[in-house]
Short mmCIF file of C-alpha atoms in Angstrom, two decimals:
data_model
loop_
_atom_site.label_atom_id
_atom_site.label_comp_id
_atom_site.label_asym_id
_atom_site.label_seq_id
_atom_site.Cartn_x
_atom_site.Cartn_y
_atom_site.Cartn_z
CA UNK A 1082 -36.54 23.97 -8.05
CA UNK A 1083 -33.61 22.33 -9.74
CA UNK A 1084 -33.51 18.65 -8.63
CA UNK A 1085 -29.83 17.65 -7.50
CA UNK A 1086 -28.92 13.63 -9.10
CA UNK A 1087 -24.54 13.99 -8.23
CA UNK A 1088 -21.86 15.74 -7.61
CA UNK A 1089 -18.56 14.74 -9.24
CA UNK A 1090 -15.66 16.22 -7.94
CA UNK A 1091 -16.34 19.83 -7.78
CA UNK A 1092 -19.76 19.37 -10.67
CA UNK A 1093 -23.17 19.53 -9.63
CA UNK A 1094 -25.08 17.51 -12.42
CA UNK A 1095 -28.47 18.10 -12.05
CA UNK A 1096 -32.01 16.68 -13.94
CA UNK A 1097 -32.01 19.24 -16.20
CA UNK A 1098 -28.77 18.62 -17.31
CA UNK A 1099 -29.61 15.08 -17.95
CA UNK A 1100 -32.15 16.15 -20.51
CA UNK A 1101 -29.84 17.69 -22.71
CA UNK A 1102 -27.94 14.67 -23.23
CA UNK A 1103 -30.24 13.95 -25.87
CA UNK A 1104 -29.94 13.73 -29.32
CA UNK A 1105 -29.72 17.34 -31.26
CA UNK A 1106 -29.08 19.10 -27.76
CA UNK A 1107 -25.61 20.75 -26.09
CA UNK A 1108 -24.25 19.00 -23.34
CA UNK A 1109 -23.96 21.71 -20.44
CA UNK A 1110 -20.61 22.58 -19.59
CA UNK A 1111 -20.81 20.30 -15.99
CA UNK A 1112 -21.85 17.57 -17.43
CA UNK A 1113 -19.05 18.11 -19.96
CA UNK A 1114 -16.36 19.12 -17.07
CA UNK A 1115 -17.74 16.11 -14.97
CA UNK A 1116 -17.00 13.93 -17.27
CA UNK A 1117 -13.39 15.01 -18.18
CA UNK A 1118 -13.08 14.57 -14.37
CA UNK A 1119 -13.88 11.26 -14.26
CA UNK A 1120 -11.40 10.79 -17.29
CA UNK A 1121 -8.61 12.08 -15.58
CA UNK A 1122 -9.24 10.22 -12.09
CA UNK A 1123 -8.87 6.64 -13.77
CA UNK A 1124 -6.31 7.83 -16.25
CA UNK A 1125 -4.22 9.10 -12.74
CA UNK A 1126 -5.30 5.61 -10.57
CA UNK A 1127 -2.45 3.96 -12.89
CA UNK A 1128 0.96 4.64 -11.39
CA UNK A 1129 3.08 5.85 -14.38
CA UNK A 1130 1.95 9.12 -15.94
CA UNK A 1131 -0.13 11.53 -14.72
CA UNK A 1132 -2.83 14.22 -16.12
CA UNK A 1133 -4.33 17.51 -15.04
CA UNK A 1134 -7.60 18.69 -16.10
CA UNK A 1135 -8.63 22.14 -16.84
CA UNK A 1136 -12.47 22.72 -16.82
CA UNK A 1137 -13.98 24.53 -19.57
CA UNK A 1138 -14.40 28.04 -18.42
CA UNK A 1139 -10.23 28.28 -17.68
CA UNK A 1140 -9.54 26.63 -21.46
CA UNK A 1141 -12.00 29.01 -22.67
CA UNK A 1142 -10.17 31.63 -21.70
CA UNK A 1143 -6.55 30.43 -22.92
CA UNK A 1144 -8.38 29.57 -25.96
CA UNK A 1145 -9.69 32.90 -27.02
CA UNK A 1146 -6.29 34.47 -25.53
CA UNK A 1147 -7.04 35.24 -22.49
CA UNK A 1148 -4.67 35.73 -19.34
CA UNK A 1149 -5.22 32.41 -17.47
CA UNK A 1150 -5.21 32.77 -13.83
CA UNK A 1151 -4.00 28.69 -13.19
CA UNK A 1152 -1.47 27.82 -11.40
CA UNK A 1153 -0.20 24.58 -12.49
CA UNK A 1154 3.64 23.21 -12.74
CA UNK A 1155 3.16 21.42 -16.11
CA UNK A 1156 6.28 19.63 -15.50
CA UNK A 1157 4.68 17.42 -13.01
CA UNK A 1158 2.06 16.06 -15.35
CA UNK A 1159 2.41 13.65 -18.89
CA UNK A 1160 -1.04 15.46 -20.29
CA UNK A 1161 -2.76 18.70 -19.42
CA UNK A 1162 -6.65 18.46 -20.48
CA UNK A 1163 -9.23 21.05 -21.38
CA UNK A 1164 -11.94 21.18 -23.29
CA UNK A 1165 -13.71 24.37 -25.05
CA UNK A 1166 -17.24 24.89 -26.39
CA UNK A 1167 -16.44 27.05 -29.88
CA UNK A 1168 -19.67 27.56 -32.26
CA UNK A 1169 -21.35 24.87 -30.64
CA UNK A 1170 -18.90 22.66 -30.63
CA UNK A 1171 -16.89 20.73 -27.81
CA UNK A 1172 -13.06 20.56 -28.94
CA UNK A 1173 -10.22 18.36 -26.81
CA UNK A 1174 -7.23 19.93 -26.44
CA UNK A 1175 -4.39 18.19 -24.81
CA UNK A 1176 -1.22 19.29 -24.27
CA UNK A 1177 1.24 16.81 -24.23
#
């Protein structure tokens, strides 16, 4: 039975996914998206500009061309935020 340690924002991070933190292994997309999160929240506690995140499956799609189903008025932030997992790989991309 998977053994619950947080939940940040709308990510479950769970034992397991600490494990993989580890040298030579893939962080799990939560712990990935969680941590973006947490990015995002103290970037957007300062009063000036502001940033939206989009979790890894959304940017995912957009990134392989996908139809997004978002919603977001991108006029009303300075950075949009996403990250993708290609080959193994996690790759920023922020639109600013």
């Amino acid at each position: 039975m998977p053994v619950l340690l947080s939940g940040i924002g709308p990510y479950k991070i769970f034992f397991a996914d600490v494990n993989k933190t580890a040298p030579s292994n893939e962080f799990e997309s939560e712990v990935i998206n969680a941590y973006i999160f947490l990015l995002v929240r103290r970037f957007n506690a300062q009063p000036k500009e502001q940033a939206f995140q989009i979790d890894s499956y959304e940017m995912t799609k957009i990134w392989n061309g996908n139809k997004s189903k978002l919603k977001v008025d991108s006029t009303m932030y300075k950075y949009l935020i996403g990250i993708v997992n290609d080959h193994h790989h996690w790759t920023d991309v922020v639109n600013k």
